[in-house]
Short mmCIF file of C-alpha atoms in Angstrom, two decimals:
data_model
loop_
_atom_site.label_atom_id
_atom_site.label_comp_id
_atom_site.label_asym_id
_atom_site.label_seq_id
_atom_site.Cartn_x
_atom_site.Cartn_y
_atom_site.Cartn_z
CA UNK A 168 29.24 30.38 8.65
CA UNK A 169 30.25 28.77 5.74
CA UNK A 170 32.31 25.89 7.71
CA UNK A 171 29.40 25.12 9.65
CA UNK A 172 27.10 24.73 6.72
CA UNK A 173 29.70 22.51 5.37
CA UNK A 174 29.81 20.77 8.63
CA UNK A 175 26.07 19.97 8.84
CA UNK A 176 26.10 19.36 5.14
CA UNK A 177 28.61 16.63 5.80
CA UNK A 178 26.56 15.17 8.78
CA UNK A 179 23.63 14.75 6.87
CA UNK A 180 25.39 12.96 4.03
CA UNK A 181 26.83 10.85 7.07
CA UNK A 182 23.58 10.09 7.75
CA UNK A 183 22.62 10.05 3.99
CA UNK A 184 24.84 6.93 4.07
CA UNK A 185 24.32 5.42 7.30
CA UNK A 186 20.87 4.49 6.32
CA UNK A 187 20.97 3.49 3.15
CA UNK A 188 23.17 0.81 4.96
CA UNK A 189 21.32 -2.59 4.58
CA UNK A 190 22.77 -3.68 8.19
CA UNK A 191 20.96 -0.55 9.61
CA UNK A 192 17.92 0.00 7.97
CA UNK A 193 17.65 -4.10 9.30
CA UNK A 194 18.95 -3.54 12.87
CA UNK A 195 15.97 -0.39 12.57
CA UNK A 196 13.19 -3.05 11.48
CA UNK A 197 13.66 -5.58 13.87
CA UNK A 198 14.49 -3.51 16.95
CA UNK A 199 10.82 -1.58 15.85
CA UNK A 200 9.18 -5.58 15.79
CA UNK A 201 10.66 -6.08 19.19
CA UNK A 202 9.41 -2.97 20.58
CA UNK A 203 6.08 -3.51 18.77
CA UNK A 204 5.70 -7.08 20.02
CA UNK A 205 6.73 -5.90 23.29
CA UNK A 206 3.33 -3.87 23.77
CA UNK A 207 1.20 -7.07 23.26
CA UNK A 208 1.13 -8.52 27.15
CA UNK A 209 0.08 -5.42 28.24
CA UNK A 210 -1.77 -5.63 25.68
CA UNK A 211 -3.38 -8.80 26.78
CA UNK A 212 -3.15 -8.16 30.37
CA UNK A 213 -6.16 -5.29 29.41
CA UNK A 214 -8.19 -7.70 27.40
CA UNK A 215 -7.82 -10.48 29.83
CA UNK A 216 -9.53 -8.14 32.66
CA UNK A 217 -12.19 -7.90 30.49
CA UNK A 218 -12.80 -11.68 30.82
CA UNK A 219 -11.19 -12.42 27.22
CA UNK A 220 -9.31 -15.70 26.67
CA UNK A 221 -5.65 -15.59 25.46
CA UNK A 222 -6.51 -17.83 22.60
CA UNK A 223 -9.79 -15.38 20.98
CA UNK A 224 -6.86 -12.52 22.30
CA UNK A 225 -4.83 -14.26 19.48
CA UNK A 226 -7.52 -15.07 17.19
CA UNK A 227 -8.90 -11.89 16.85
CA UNK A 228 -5.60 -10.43 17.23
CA UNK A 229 -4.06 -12.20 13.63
CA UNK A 230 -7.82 -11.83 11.97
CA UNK A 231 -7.35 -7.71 12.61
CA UNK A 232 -3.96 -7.70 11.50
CA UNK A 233 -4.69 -10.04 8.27
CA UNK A 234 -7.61 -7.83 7.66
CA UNK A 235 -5.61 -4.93 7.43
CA UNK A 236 -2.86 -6.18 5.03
CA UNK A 237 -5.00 -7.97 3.09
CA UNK A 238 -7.00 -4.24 2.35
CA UNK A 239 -3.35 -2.64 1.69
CA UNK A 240 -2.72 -5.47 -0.82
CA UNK A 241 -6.02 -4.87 -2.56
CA UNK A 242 -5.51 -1.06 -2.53
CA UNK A 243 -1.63 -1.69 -4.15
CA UNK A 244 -2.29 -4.62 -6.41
CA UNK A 245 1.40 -4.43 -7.62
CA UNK A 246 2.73 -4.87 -3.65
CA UNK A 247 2.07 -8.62 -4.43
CA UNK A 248 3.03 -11.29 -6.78
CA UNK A 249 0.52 -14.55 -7.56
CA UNK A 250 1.82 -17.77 -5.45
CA UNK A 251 1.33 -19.60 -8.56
CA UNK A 252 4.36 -18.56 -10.12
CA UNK A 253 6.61 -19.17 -7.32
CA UNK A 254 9.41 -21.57 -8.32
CA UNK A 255 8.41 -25.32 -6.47
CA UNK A 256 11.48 -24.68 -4.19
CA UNK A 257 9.88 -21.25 -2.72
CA UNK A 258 6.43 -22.57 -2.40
CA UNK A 259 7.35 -25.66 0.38
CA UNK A 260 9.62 -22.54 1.81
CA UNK A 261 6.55 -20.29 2.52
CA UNK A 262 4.38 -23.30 3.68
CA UNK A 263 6.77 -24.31 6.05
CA UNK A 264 6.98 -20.64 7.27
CA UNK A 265 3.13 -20.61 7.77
CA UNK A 266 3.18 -23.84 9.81
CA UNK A 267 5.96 -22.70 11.78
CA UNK A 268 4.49 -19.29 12.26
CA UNK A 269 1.44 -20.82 13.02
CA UNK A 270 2.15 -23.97 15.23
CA UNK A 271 4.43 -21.07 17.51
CA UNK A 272 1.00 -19.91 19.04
CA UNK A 273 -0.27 -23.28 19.68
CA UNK A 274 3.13 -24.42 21.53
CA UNK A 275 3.25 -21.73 23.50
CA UNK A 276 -0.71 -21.75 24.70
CA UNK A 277 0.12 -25.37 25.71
CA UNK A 278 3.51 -24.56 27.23
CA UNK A 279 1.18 -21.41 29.54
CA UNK A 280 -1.29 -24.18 30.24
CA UNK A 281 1.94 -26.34 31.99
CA UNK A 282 4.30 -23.71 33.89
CA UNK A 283 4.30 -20.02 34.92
CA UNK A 284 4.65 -17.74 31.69
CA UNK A 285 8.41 -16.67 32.60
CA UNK A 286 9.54 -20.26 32.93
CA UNK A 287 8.36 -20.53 29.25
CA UNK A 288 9.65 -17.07 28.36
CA UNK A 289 12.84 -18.74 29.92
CA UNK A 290 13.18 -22.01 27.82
CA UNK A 291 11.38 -19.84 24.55
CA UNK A 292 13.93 -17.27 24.51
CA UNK A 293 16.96 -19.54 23.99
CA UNK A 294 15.42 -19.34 19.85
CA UNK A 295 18.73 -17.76 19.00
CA UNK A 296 21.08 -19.79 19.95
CA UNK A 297 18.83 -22.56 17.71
CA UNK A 298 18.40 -19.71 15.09
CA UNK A 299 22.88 -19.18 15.14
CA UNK A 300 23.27 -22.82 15.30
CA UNK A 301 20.84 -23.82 12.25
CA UNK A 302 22.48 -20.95 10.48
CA UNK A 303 25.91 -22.35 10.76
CA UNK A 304 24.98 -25.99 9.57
CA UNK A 305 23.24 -24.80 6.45
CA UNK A 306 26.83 -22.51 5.83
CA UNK A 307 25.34 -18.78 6.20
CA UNK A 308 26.97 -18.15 9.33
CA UNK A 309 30.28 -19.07 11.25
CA UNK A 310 30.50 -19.33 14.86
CA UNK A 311 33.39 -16.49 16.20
CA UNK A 312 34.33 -15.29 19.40
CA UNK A 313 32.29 -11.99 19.29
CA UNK A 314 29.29 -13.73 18.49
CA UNK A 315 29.08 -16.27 20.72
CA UNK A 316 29.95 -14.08 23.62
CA UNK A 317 27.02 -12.41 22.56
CA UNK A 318 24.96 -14.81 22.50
CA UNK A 319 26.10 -16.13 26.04
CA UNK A 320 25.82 -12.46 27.28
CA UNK A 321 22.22 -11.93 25.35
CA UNK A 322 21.24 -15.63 27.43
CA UNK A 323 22.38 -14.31 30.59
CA UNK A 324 20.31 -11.16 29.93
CA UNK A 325 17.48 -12.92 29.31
CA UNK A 326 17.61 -14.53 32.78
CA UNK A 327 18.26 -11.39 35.07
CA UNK A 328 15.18 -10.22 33.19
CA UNK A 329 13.12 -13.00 34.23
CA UNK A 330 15.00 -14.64 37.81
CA UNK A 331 12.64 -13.04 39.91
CA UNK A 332 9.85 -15.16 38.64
CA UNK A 333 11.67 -17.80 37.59
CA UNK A 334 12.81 -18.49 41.33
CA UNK A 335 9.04 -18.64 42.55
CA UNK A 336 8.17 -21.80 39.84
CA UNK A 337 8.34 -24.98 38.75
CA UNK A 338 9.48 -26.79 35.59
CA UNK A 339 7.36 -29.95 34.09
CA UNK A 340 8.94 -32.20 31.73
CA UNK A 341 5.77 -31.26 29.26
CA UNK A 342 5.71 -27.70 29.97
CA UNK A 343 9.24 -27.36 29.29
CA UNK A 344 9.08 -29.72 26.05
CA UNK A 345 6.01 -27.48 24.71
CA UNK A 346 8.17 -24.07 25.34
CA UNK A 347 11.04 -25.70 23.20
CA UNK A 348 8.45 -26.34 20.77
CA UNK A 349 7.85 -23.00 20.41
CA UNK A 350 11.76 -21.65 20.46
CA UNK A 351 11.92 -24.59 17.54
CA UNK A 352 9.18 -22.94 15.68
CA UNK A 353 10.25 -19.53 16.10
CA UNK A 354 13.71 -19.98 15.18
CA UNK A 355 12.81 -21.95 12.20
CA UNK A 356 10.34 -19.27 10.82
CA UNK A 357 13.55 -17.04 11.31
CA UNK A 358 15.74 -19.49 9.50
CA UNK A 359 13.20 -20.42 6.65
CA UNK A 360 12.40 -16.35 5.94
CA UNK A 361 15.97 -15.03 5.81
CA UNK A 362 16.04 -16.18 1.93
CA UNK A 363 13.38 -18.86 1.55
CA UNK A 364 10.84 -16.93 -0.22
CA UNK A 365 11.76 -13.46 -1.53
CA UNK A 366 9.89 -13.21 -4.25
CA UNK A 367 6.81 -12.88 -1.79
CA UNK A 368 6.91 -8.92 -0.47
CA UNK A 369 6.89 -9.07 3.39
CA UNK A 370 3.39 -7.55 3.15
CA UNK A 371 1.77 -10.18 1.10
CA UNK A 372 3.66 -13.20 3.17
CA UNK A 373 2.35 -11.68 6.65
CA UNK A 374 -0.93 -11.69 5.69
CA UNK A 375 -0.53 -15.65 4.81
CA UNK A 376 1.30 -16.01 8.17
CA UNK A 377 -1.53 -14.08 10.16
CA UNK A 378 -4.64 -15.43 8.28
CA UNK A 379 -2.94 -19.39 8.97
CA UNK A 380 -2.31 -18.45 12.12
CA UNK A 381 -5.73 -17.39 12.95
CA UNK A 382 -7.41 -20.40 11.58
CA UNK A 383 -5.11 -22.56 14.00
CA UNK A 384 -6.12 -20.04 17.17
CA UNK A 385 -9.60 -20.15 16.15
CA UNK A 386 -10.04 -24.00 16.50
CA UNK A 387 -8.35 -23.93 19.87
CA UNK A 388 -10.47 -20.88 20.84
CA UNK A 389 -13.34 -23.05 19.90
CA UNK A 390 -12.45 -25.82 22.24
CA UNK A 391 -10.96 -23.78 25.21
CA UNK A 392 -12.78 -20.26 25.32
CA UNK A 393 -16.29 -21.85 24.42
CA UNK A 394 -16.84 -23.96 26.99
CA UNK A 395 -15.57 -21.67 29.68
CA UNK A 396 -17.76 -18.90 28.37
CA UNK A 397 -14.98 -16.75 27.78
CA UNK A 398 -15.29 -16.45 23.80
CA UNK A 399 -17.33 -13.66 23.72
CA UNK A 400 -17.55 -12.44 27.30
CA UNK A 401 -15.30 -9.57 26.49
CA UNK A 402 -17.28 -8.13 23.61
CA UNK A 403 -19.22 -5.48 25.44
CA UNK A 404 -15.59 -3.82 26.92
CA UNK A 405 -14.39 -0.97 24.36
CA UNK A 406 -11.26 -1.25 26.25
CA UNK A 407 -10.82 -4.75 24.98
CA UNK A 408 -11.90 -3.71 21.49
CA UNK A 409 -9.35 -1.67 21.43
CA UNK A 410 -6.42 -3.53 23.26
CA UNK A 411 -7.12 -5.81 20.92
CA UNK A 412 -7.03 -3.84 17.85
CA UNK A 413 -4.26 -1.82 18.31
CA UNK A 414 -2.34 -5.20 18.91
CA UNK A 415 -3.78 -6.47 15.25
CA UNK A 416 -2.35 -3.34 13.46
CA UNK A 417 1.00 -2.56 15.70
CA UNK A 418 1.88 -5.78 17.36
CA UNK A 419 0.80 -8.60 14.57
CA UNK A 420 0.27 -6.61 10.82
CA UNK A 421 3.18 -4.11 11.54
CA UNK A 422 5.48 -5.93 13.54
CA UNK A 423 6.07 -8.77 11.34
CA UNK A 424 6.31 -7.16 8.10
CA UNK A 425 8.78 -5.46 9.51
CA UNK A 426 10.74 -8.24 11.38
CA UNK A 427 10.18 -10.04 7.86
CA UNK A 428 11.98 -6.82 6.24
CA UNK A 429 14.50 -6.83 8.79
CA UNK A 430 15.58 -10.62 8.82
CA UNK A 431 15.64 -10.24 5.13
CA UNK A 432 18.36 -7.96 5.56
CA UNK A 433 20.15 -8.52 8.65
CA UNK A 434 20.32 -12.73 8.80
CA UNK A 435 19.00 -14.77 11.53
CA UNK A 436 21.40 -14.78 14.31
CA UNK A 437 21.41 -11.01 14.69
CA UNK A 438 17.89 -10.83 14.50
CA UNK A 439 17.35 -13.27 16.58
CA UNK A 440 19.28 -11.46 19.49
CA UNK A 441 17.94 -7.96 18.36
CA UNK A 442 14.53 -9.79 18.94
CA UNK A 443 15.68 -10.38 23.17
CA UNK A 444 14.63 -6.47 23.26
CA UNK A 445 11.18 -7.53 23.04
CA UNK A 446 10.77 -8.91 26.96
CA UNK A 447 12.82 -5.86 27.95
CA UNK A 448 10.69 -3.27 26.78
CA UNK A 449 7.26 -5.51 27.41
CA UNK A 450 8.80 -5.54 31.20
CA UNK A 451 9.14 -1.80 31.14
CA UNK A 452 5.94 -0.93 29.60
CA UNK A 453 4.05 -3.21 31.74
CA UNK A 454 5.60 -0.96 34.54
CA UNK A 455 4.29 2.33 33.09
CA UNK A 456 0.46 1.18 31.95
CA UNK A 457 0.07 -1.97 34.22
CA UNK A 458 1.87 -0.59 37.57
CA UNK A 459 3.95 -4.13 37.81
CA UNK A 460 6.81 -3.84 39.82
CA UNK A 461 10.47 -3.10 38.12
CA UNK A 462 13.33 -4.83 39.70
CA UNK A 463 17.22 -3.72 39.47
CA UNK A 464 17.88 -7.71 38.07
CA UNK A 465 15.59 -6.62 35.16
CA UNK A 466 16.72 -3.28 34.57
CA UNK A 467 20.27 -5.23 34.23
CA UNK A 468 19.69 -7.78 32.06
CA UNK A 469 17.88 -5.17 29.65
CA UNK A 470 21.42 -3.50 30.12
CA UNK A 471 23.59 -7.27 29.15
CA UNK A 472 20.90 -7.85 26.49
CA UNK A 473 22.00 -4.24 24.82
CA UNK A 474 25.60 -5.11 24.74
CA UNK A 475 25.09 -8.68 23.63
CA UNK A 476 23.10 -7.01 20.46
CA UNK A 477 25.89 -4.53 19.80
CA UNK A 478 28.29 -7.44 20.31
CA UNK A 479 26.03 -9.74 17.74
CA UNK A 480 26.41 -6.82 14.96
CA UNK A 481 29.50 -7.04 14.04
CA UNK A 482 29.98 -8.79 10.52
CA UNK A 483 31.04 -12.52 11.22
CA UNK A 484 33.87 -13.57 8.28
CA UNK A 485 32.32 -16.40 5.77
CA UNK A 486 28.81 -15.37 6.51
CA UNK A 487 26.97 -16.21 3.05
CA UNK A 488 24.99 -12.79 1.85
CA UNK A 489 21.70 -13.03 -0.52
CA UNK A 490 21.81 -11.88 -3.63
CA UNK A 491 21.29 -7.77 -3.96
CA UNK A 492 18.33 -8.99 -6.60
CA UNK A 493 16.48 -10.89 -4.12
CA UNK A 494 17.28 -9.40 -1.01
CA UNK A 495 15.57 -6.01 -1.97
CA UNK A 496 12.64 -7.36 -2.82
CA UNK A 497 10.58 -7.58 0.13
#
């Protein structure tokens, strides 16, 4: 009896240990944000029966989730810090965060409007080989074998995931330049927020994100959804109340404070492949609640895209870490 009690009480300081790791507690964040984004076609794919458009989807969507941090923030007046007194430097750092954030959803509305959604999922979800490369200009990162066979493997995933669709469309210069766009934006939000503005807590800088991005979704809402009638066609449908909603809280308020946490502590390039989760589990949920059809190719490349993350974890030599001071303050 009294080895096995000093077995488990040496498992749980194991565990103790394990996640009071920075790496993990990171790796935990950003594979919840990828599993919380991943609910958000489905998501959509409810609303949209109910004759909403994808851009009030996103609109109401980042006002929900704005809402909701912006009440937390009032409730804990200490979980934020006045922008004011952000050093110059950290100030241009957070607005360039909020355009990137922000511009992501307009790119990517314009890239739908040009090819079939995976052919932009396709060109979109090469972000982390732009988020590795960026980081290894700027000096954070250093390419090495391990990680860029991760990152091959994690590309490769990507496209068993989508090939099926892929094969059945067709690319347009503009459609393909739009979903670039968007892989820029999103790998420079990544970029910018690994140690651009830490003195912001991820709560109060994902409310600015959301509540920027909703302005930008509400003008093209305005000029897209109006005139086709589908602004507020939806707003009888509790079903799309709550689609919508639940993605506000889970897949816009939640999921980016907590892939704002996590890229705070785990750097860009391994977030960035962590993130390749997200189409994975979207594919498989859309399976269980929308009855689309699951293929072996996808069910492999969620497979590759797994061992390209595991691959992508291991601690690159000469990779520049943030200060201790400013990395735990998020």
């Amino acid at each position: 009896m009294a080895k096995l009690q000093a077995r488990g009480w040496s498992l749980s300081r194991t565990l103790r240990t394990s996640l009071a790791s920075p790496t993990l507690r990171g790796a935990v964040l950003v594979v919840a944000a990828a599993l919380a984004f991943s609910t958000l076609g489905s998501l959509a794919g409810i609303a949209y029966r109910a004759g909403m458009g994808s851009a009030t989807f996103v609109t109401v969507r980042a006002v929900v989730g704005a809402g909701l941090l912006a009440v937390l923030l009032a409730w804990h007046p200490a979980s934020h810090v006045p922008l004011r007194g952000l050093p110059p430097r950290e100030k241009v750092l957070l607005g360039a965060a909020m355009i990137a954030n922000a511009t992501l959803n307009l790119a990517l509305f314009a890239a739908y409007g040009q090819m079939a959604v995976a052919l932009v999922l396709a060109v979109y979800f090469t972000y982390p080989m732009l988020v590795a490369t960026a980081s290894v200009l700027i000096g954070r990162e250093r390419f090495t074998a391990t990680r860029s066979a991760g990152l091959a493997l994690a590309l490769c995933g990507v496209a068993l995931v989508l090939w099926d669709q892929v094969g059945q469309a067709s690319l347009t210069p503009v459609g393909v330049a739009w979903a670039l766009a968007a892989a820029g934006c999103q790998a420079g939000y990544l970029v910018v927020s690994r140690a651009g503005y830490t003195r912001v807590p991820a709560e109060q800088a994902t409310a600015l994100m959301l509540g920027g991005g909703a302005l930008l979704a509400a003008l093209v809402a305005l000029l897209t959804d109006l005139p086709s009638g589908r602004l507020l066609a939806w707003s009888g449908d509790s079903g799309a109340w709550l689609a919508v909603i639940v993605a506000g809280v889970l897949g816009a308020a939640a999921a980016k404070t907590w892939l704002l946490r996590g890229v705070r502590l785990l750097g860009g390039t391994r977030t960035a492949v962590l993130m390749l989760l997200e189409p994975v589990a979207g594919a498989l949920l859309a399976f269980a609640v929308l009855g689309q059809h699951l293929t072996l190719l996808q069910a492999a490349g969620g497979l590759v895209i797994l061992g390209a993350a595991l691959l992508v974890q291991r601690p690159a030599p000469g990779r520049t870490r943030v200060p201790p001071a400013q990395a735990t303050t998020s």
